Short mmCIF file of C-alpha atoms and ligand atoms in Angstrom, two decimals:
data_model
loop_
_atom_site.label_atom_id
_atom_site.label_comp_id
_atom_site.label_asym_id
_atom_site.label_seq_id
_atom_site.Cartn_x
_atom_site.Cartn_y
_atom_site.Cartn_z
CA MET A 256 -5.47 -28.87 -2.43
CA SER A 257 -8.64 -27.05 -3.31
CA LYS A 258 -9.71 -25.44 -6.57
CA ILE A 259 -10.93 -21.89 -6.20
CA ASN A 260 -12.06 -19.00 -8.41
CA ALA A 261 -9.63 -16.21 -9.19
CA TYR A 262 -9.05 -13.38 -11.65
CA ALA A 263 -5.74 -13.36 -13.48
CA THR A 264 -3.82 -11.86 -16.34
CA ALA A 265 -1.87 -14.02 -18.79
CA ALA A 266 0.48 -11.38 -20.22
CA ALA A 267 1.55 -7.74 -19.88
CA ASP A 268 -0.85 -6.61 -22.60
CA ALA A 269 -3.77 -8.91 -21.68
CA ALA A 270 -6.94 -7.99 -19.79
CA LEU A 271 -7.74 -9.74 -16.51
CA GLY A 272 -10.25 -12.59 -16.66
CA PRO A 273 -11.44 -15.64 -14.67
CA LEU A 274 -9.00 -18.44 -13.84
CA SER A 275 -9.38 -21.48 -11.61
CA ILE A 276 -6.35 -21.89 -9.28
CA GLU A 277 -5.29 -24.38 -6.61
CA ARG A 278 -4.62 -23.49 -2.98
CA ARG A 279 -2.80 -25.82 -0.61
CA ALA A 280 -4.70 -27.52 2.19
CA PRO A 281 -3.86 -25.72 5.46
CA GLY A 282 -0.63 -27.10 6.95
CA PRO A 283 -0.01 -27.25 10.75
CA HIS A 284 0.89 -23.52 10.96
CA ASP A 285 -1.52 -22.25 8.29
CA VAL A 286 -4.66 -20.16 8.41
CA GLN A 287 -7.27 -20.54 5.65
CA ILE A 288 -9.20 -17.36 4.94
CA GLU A 289 -12.36 -16.84 2.91
CA ILE A 290 -11.60 -13.54 1.18
CA LEU A 291 -14.40 -10.98 1.55
CA TYR A 292 -12.72 -7.86 0.14
CA CYS A 293 -9.49 -7.04 -1.67
CA GLY A 294 -8.15 -3.56 -2.46
CA VAL A 295 -6.76 -2.56 -5.85
CA CYS A 296 -3.26 -1.09 -5.46
CA HIS A 297 -1.41 0.76 -8.22
CA SER A 298 1.34 -1.85 -7.74
CA ASP A 299 -1.17 -4.42 -9.06
CA ILE A 300 -1.24 -2.45 -12.33
CA HIS A 301 2.55 -1.96 -12.49
CA GLN A 302 3.02 -5.73 -12.08
CA ALA A 303 0.08 -6.98 -14.18
CA ARG A 304 1.56 -4.92 -17.03
CA ASN A 305 5.19 -5.92 -16.26
CA GLU A 306 6.23 -2.29 -15.80
CA TRP A 307 8.85 -3.31 -13.21
CA GLY A 308 10.16 -6.07 -15.52
CA ASN A 309 9.77 -8.94 -13.00
CA SER A 310 6.32 -10.34 -13.76
CA ILE A 311 5.38 -14.03 -13.60
CA TYR A 312 2.28 -15.16 -15.54
CA PRO A 313 -0.44 -16.12 -15.08
CA MET A 314 -0.66 -13.50 -12.33
CA VAL A 315 -3.45 -13.19 -9.76
CA PRO A 316 -2.84 -9.71 -8.25
CA GLY A 317 -4.10 -8.41 -4.90
CA HIS A 318 -2.30 -7.76 -1.60
CA GLU A 319 -4.90 -5.86 0.40
CA ILE A 320 -6.84 -8.86 1.66
CA VAL A 321 -9.44 -9.16 4.43
CA GLY A 322 -11.75 -12.04 5.21
CA ARG A 323 -12.92 -14.61 7.71
CA ILE A 324 -10.98 -17.65 8.89
CA THR A 325 -12.49 -20.94 7.75
CA ALA A 326 -9.84 -23.40 8.98
CA VAL A 327 -6.61 -23.41 11.02
CA GLY A 328 -3.77 -25.93 11.22
CA GLU A 329 -3.23 -27.97 14.39
CA HIS A 330 -0.29 -25.84 15.64
CA VAL A 331 -1.89 -22.44 15.02
CA LYS A 332 -1.88 -20.51 18.29
CA ASN A 333 -3.08 -16.99 17.58
CA PHE A 334 -6.06 -17.37 15.25
CA LYS A 335 -9.42 -19.13 15.48
CA VAL A 336 -12.03 -20.21 12.95
CA GLY A 337 -14.66 -17.49 12.53
CA GLU A 338 -12.36 -14.56 13.31
CA LEU A 339 -11.55 -11.75 10.87
CA ALA A 340 -8.05 -11.76 9.42
CA GLY A 341 -5.93 -9.75 7.00
CA VAL A 342 -3.07 -10.51 4.61
CA GLY A 343 -0.85 -7.79 3.17
CA CYS A 344 2.08 -7.89 0.75
CA ILE A 345 4.21 -10.54 2.50
CA VAL A 346 3.36 -14.25 2.95
CA ASP A 347 6.81 -15.59 3.88
CA SER A 348 10.49 -14.71 4.35
CA CYS A 349 13.65 -16.53 5.44
CA ARG A 350 12.84 -15.96 9.16
CA THR A 351 16.52 -16.10 10.18
CA CYS A 352 18.33 -13.05 8.72
CA SER A 353 18.89 -9.90 10.78
CA GLN A 354 15.95 -8.10 9.12
CA CYS A 355 13.52 -10.97 9.72
CA GLU A 356 14.71 -11.19 13.33
CA ALA A 357 14.11 -7.46 13.68
CA GLY A 358 10.54 -7.93 12.40
CA GLU A 359 11.31 -6.08 9.16
CA GLU A 360 10.49 -8.99 6.86
CA GLN A 361 9.97 -6.63 3.92
CA TYR A 362 13.75 -6.13 3.90
CA CYS A 363 14.56 -9.87 4.29
CA GLU A 364 18.17 -10.28 3.13
CA ASN A 365 17.24 -13.49 1.35
CA GLY A 366 14.18 -11.98 -0.33
CA MET A 367 10.68 -12.01 1.09
CA THR A 368 7.91 -13.98 -0.60
CA GLY A 369 5.31 -11.58 -1.98
CA THR A 370 1.61 -12.40 -1.74
CA TYR A 371 1.60 -12.64 -5.54
CA ASN A 372 4.14 -12.48 -8.38
CA SER A 373 6.65 -14.36 -6.23
CA LEU A 374 7.92 -17.92 -5.91
CA ASP A 375 7.39 -19.68 -2.57
CA LYS A 376 9.95 -21.95 -0.85
CA ASN A 377 8.85 -24.85 -3.07
CA GLY A 378 9.36 -22.80 -6.21
CA GLN A 379 5.61 -22.47 -6.79
CA PRO A 380 4.15 -19.10 -7.90
CA THR A 381 2.11 -17.23 -5.28
CA TYR A 382 -1.37 -16.01 -6.18
CA GLY A 383 -2.94 -12.93 -4.61
CA GLY A 384 -6.24 -11.67 -3.33
CA TYR A 385 -8.33 -11.36 -6.51
CA SER A 386 -9.64 -14.77 -5.45
CA THR A 387 -12.10 -16.33 -3.04
CA GLN A 388 -9.71 -17.99 -0.59
CA VAL A 389 -6.09 -17.87 0.59
CA VAL A 390 -3.91 -20.04 2.85
CA VAL A 391 -1.14 -18.25 4.78
CA ASP A 392 1.21 -19.13 7.64
CA GLU A 393 -0.10 -17.54 10.83
CA LYS A 394 3.21 -15.66 11.23
CA TYR A 395 2.23 -13.55 8.20
CA THR A 396 -1.47 -13.21 9.07
CA LEU A 397 -2.88 -10.09 10.74
CA HIS A 398 -5.65 -9.60 13.30
CA VAL A 399 -8.46 -7.33 12.11
CA SER A 400 -10.80 -5.46 14.46
CA GLU A 401 -14.54 -6.16 14.26
CA LYS A 402 -15.03 -2.47 15.11
CA LEU A 403 -14.13 -0.95 11.74
CA ASP A 404 -15.95 -1.11 8.38
CA LEU A 405 -14.23 -4.12 6.83
CA LYS A 406 -14.40 -2.76 3.26
CA GLY A 407 -12.32 0.24 4.33
CA VAL A 408 -9.86 -1.93 6.26
CA ALA A 409 -8.68 -3.87 3.17
CA PRO A 410 -6.54 -1.00 1.76
CA LEU A 411 -4.79 -0.58 5.12
CA LEU A 412 -2.92 -3.83 4.37
CA CYS A 413 -0.80 -2.05 1.73
CA ALA A 414 -1.69 1.65 1.37
CA GLY A 415 -2.02 1.96 5.17
CA ILE A 416 1.24 0.30 6.18
CA THR A 417 3.26 1.81 3.31
CA THR A 418 2.46 5.30 4.56
CA TYR A 419 2.42 4.48 8.31
CA SER A 420 5.90 2.91 8.32
CA PRO A 421 7.91 5.91 7.02
CA LEU A 422 5.84 8.35 9.10
CA ARG A 423 6.87 6.36 12.20
CA HIS A 424 10.48 5.74 11.11
CA TRP A 425 11.04 9.48 10.54
CA LYS A 426 9.17 10.22 13.80
CA VAL A 427 6.48 12.46 12.37
CA GLY A 428 4.38 14.11 15.07
CA PRO A 429 3.03 17.31 16.61
CA GLY A 430 4.80 20.54 15.65
CA GLN A 431 5.94 19.18 12.29
CA LYS A 432 4.95 20.29 8.82
CA VAL A 433 4.41 17.35 6.47
CA ALA A 434 3.62 17.27 2.75
CA ILE A 435 1.90 14.35 1.07
CA VAL A 436 2.54 14.37 -2.69
CA GLY A 437 -0.17 12.69 -4.81
CA LEU A 438 -3.68 12.17 -3.43
CA GLY A 439 -4.43 8.60 -4.49
CA GLY A 440 -4.71 5.35 -2.52
CA LEU A 441 -1.45 5.79 -0.62
CA GLY A 442 -1.70 9.57 -0.46
CA HIS A 443 -5.14 9.71 1.15
CA MET A 444 -4.00 7.23 3.83
CA GLY A 445 -0.85 9.31 4.35
CA VAL A 446 -3.00 12.39 5.01
CA LYS A 447 -5.24 10.59 7.52
CA LEU A 448 -2.34 8.96 9.36
CA ALA A 449 -0.03 12.00 9.49
CA ALA A 450 -2.93 14.13 10.75
CA ALA A 451 -3.77 11.50 13.40
CA MET A 452 -0.11 11.56 14.50
CA GLY A 453 -0.48 15.31 15.12
CA ALA A 454 1.40 16.80 12.15
CA GLU A 455 0.25 19.79 10.08
CA VAL A 456 -0.45 18.28 6.66
CA THR A 457 -0.27 19.86 3.20
CA VAL A 458 -1.36 17.97 0.08
CA ILE A 459 0.67 18.62 -3.07
CA SER A 460 -1.41 17.45 -6.02
CA THR A 461 -1.88 17.82 -9.76
CA SER A 462 -5.69 17.67 -9.45
CA ASP A 463 -7.37 20.91 -8.30
CA ASN A 464 -10.69 19.09 -7.89
CA LYS A 465 -9.22 17.11 -4.95
CA GLU A 466 -8.79 20.17 -2.70
CA PRO A 467 -12.07 19.79 -0.74
CA ASP A 468 -11.33 16.09 -0.16
CA ALA A 469 -7.78 16.84 0.97
CA LYS A 470 -9.19 19.16 3.66
CA ARG A 471 -11.89 16.69 4.67
CA LEU A 472 -9.27 13.94 5.04
CA GLY A 473 -7.23 16.06 7.46
CA ALA A 474 -4.98 18.39 5.46
CA THR A 475 -4.88 22.07 6.39
CA HIS A 476 -3.30 23.23 3.11
CA PHE A 477 -3.53 22.21 -0.55
CA VAL A 478 -1.14 23.19 -3.33
CA ASN A 479 -1.30 22.43 -7.04
CA SER A 480 2.26 21.43 -8.00
CA LYS A 481 1.81 22.95 -11.46
CA LYS A 482 1.52 26.46 -9.94
CA GLU A 483 5.13 27.59 -9.66
CA ASP A 484 4.43 30.72 -7.61
CA LYS A 485 2.56 28.69 -4.95
CA MET A 486 5.34 26.08 -4.86
CA ASN A 487 7.96 28.86 -4.46
CA GLU A 488 6.13 30.18 -1.40
CA LEU A 489 6.78 26.80 0.29
CA LYS A 490 10.62 26.83 -0.02
CA ASN A 491 12.35 25.56 3.17
CA HIS A 492 8.93 24.86 4.70
CA PHE A 493 8.51 21.12 5.40
CA ASP A 494 10.14 18.76 7.90
CA PHE A 495 9.05 15.73 5.89
CA ILE A 496 7.67 14.98 2.42
CA LEU A 497 6.07 11.66 1.53
CA ASN A 498 6.10 11.19 -2.25
CA THR A 499 3.40 8.71 -3.34
CA VAL A 500 3.38 9.56 -7.06
CA SER A 501 3.11 6.53 -9.35
CA ALA A 502 4.60 8.19 -12.46
CA PRO A 503 7.92 9.94 -13.07
CA ASN A 504 7.86 13.34 -11.34
CA SER A 505 10.40 16.05 -10.62
CA TYR A 506 12.15 15.43 -7.30
CA ASP A 507 14.03 18.69 -7.89
CA LYS A 508 10.73 20.62 -7.68
CA LEU A 509 10.01 19.09 -4.26
CA LEU A 510 13.40 18.89 -2.47
CA PRO A 511 13.77 22.72 -2.12
CA LEU A 512 10.53 22.70 -0.09
CA LEU A 513 12.35 20.86 2.74
CA LYS A 514 13.83 22.69 5.72
CA THR A 515 17.39 22.08 6.92
CA ASN A 516 17.77 18.34 7.74
CA GLY A 517 14.36 17.59 6.20
CA ALA A 518 13.70 14.32 4.36
CA MET A 519 11.71 13.37 1.29
CA VAL A 520 10.78 9.69 1.31
CA LEU A 521 9.74 7.95 -1.91
CA VAL A 522 7.04 5.31 -1.69
CA GLY A 523 5.64 5.89 -5.18
CA ALA A 524 7.46 3.48 -7.50
CA PRO A 525 7.57 4.66 -11.13
CA ALA A 526 9.55 2.29 -13.34
CA GLU A 527 11.69 5.01 -14.89
CA PRO A 528 14.65 6.73 -13.17
CA SER A 529 14.53 10.42 -12.18
CA ALA A 530 17.43 12.87 -12.20
CA VAL A 531 18.33 14.64 -8.95
CA MET A 532 20.37 17.86 -8.68
CA GLY A 533 22.88 17.23 -5.90
CA PHE A 534 22.71 20.83 -4.75
CA ASN A 535 19.09 20.37 -3.68
CA LEU A 536 20.40 17.87 -1.11
CA ILE A 537 23.70 19.58 -0.27
CA LEU A 538 22.11 22.91 0.53
CA GLN A 539 20.23 22.48 3.83
CA ARG A 540 21.67 18.95 4.34
CA ARG A 541 18.49 17.35 3.00
CA THR A 542 17.83 13.60 2.72
CA LEU A 543 16.21 11.69 -0.16
CA ALA A 544 15.17 8.19 0.93
CA GLY A 545 12.76 5.38 0.11
CA SER A 546 10.58 2.97 2.10
CA LEU A 547 9.01 -0.42 1.33
CA ILE A 548 5.62 -1.41 2.84
CA GLY A 549 6.26 -2.49 6.49
CA GLY A 550 6.97 -5.61 8.55
CA ILE A 551 4.31 -7.85 10.07
CA ARG A 552 4.69 -6.46 13.61
CA GLU A 553 4.39 -2.89 12.37
CA THR A 554 1.44 -3.79 10.12
CA GLN A 555 -0.38 -5.11 13.21
CA GLU A 556 0.59 -1.93 15.10
CA MET A 557 -0.86 0.16 12.22
CA LEU A 558 -4.12 -1.87 12.18
CA ASP A 559 -4.46 -1.37 15.95
CA PHE A 560 -3.68 2.36 15.58
CA CYS A 561 -6.40 2.64 12.91
CA ALA A 562 -8.92 0.78 15.11
CA GLU A 563 -8.10 3.10 18.01
CA HIS A 564 -8.37 6.28 15.88
CA ASN A 565 -11.29 5.02 13.78
CA ILE A 566 -9.32 5.29 10.53
CA THR A 567 -10.27 3.41 7.36
CA SER A 568 -9.73 4.00 3.66
CA ASP A 569 -12.28 5.86 1.53
CA VAL A 570 -13.34 3.18 -0.91
CA GLU A 571 -15.30 2.69 -4.14
CA MET A 572 -16.68 -0.84 -4.24
CA ILE A 573 -16.55 -2.80 -7.50
CA SER A 574 -17.52 -6.27 -8.65
CA ILE A 575 -14.67 -8.34 -10.10
CA ASP A 576 -15.91 -8.00 -13.70
CA LYS A 577 -15.21 -4.23 -13.46
CA ILE A 578 -11.51 -4.72 -12.65
CA ASN A 579 -10.17 -3.78 -16.10
CA GLU A 580 -12.21 -0.56 -16.11
CA ALA A 581 -11.03 0.17 -12.57
CA TYR A 582 -7.37 -0.09 -13.71
CA GLU A 583 -8.01 2.50 -16.44
CA ARG A 584 -9.63 4.85 -13.93
CA VAL A 585 -6.73 4.49 -11.48
CA LEU A 586 -4.37 5.46 -14.32
CA LYS A 587 -6.43 8.65 -14.80
CA SER A 588 -6.22 9.43 -11.04
CA ASP A 589 -10.00 8.97 -11.06
CA VAL A 590 -10.68 6.98 -7.87
CA LYS A 591 -11.86 8.18 -4.46
CA TYR A 592 -9.60 6.88 -3.11
CA ARG A 593 -9.25 3.12 -3.43
CA PHE A 594 -11.16 0.55 -5.44
CA VAL A 595 -12.08 -2.50 -3.36
CA ILE A 596 -13.37 -5.70 -4.93
CA ASP A 597 -16.43 -7.29 -3.31
CA MET A 598 -15.45 -10.95 -3.53
CA ALA A 599 -19.08 -12.05 -3.35
CA SER A 600 -19.06 -11.14 -7.07
CA MET A 601 -16.55 -13.96 -7.74
CA LYS A 602 -18.65 -16.83 -6.42
P1 NAP B 95 -2.77 5.89 -7.13
O1 NAP B 95 -3.99 5.65 -6.32
O2 NAP B 95 -2.83 5.81 -8.62
O3 NAP B 95 -2.20 7.33 -6.68
C1 NAP B 95 -1.12 7.95 -7.30
C2 NAP B 95 -1.34 9.45 -7.31
O4 NAP B 95 -0.17 10.05 -7.90
C3 NAP B 95 -2.49 9.93 -8.18
O5 NAP B 95 -3.71 9.93 -7.52
C4 NAP B 95 -2.06 11.35 -8.55
O6 NAP B 95 -2.38 12.23 -7.47
C5 NAP B 95 -0.55 11.26 -8.60
N1 NAP B 95 -0.06 11.15 -9.97
C6 NAP B 95 -0.33 10.17 -10.88
N2 NAP B 95 0.31 10.42 -12.03
C7 NAP B 95 1.01 11.55 -11.85
C8 NAP B 95 1.90 12.30 -12.66
N3 NAP B 95 2.18 11.94 -13.93
N4 NAP B 95 2.46 13.42 -12.14
C9 NAP B 95 2.18 13.80 -10.88
N5 NAP B 95 1.33 13.13 -10.06
C10 NAP B 95 0.77 12.03 -10.55
O7 NAP B 95 -1.61 4.88 -6.72
P2 NAP B 95 -1.29 4.21 -5.29
O8 NAP B 95 -1.94 2.89 -5.21
O9 NAP B 95 -1.48 5.22 -4.23
O10 NAP B 95 0.27 3.89 -5.48
C11 NAP B 95 1.18 4.97 -5.69
C12 NAP B 95 2.56 4.43 -6.02
O11 NAP B 95 3.10 3.80 -4.87
C13 NAP B 95 2.59 3.36 -7.12
O12 NAP B 95 3.76 3.57 -7.90
C14 NAP B 95 2.70 2.06 -6.35
O13 NAP B 95 3.30 1.02 -7.07
C15 NAP B 95 3.59 2.51 -5.22
N6 NAP B 95 3.55 1.65 -4.03
C16 NAP B 95 4.72 1.51 -3.34
C17 NAP B 95 4.75 0.78 -2.18
C18 NAP B 95 6.02 0.71 -1.38
O14 NAP B 95 6.16 -0.22 -0.58
N7 NAP B 95 6.93 1.63 -1.53
C19 NAP B 95 3.58 0.14 -1.72
C20 NAP B 95 2.41 0.33 -2.45
C21 NAP B 95 2.39 1.09 -3.59
P3 NAP B 95 -2.92 13.73 -7.74
O15 NAP B 95 -4.15 13.58 -8.58
O16 NAP B 95 -3.20 14.22 -6.37
O17 NAP B 95 -1.81 14.48 -8.41
ZN1 ZN B 96 0.21 -2.29 -2.78
ZN1 ZN B 97 15.05 -12.89 6.17
#
């Protein structure tokens, strides 16, 4: 066991502050990583504030982790001390169910173990990346290229894979028209990835001031969802819509924008339910679906794709003592486009 520095919250209405936590000594299959950077995902805020109703306290959030390996267990085959490594949202799963065998550990039928706000196989709470060090089984550890700017790689571990996975599953590519709804952490990665896959990308946003960025990131069109006439012009237009919005929003305003057989996939996870008019699905045989992060194999595929296409997240660096302010700014959609914590500020 080693004692390390972390930042945690003690309750849904508490601010985050310093906490000393224990990490296990690396077991035979474990990799120990000194955390250099950790992204700040909107899911960290939902969970820190118990908006999904499943929070365990004290909670150390953070599942967009990159760092350097400081120790490996005796049976570790694929990682060496000194290499870069990443950890996303999953640190364990049952390893035997059909979903684990298919490499889709996020859908583990016995419940995956989240990087934080989860209980591990020994019933101990897991603590995330707002900390200086983490120990993870090599099966759930990712290889990170030395080629990319490491600060911008951190958000790929959640925002990157969460947008990459549905784009691949629904086979987005050249000749298709794709809308990304919400230009935040997930949304800006969705734009970069869909454009790199060859689709024509439109950003649907509530923030007019994001139009120049949307175009710079790879979108060819930008629409403010509050402008009804502009939304009406897009009826039956898109093959695929990726909805990344973190707050309740009208699915009925978006579904009519899909062509026949088009799909809108929800990755944004507001706590409250939304109504859906069946006719918006029945007419044009449209699909409304959801998607959860991505499995370990696909996360590695996404990291390799990003290294090949030179894709990273646009980040605003913060020191750990600015985390509470950063949460407030995320809630105001005021981040371009992901906060990343410099863990040197925790030492
Ligand atoms: P984020 O950076 O806060 O981005 C969310 C964006 O949604 C905002 O930038 C804003 O874009 C738009 N938005 C916010 N409030 C809105 C409202 N009331 N009406 C319309 N649009 C609104 O958050 P994120 O980190 O990208 O995460 C987005 C959501 O995905 C969160 O709910 C998070 O928990 C969830 N998530 C899900 C998964 C998964 O596996 N499915 C993984 C990670 C995160 P505009 O300014 O452009 O309108
Ligand atoms: Zn996340
Ligand atoms: Zn499983």
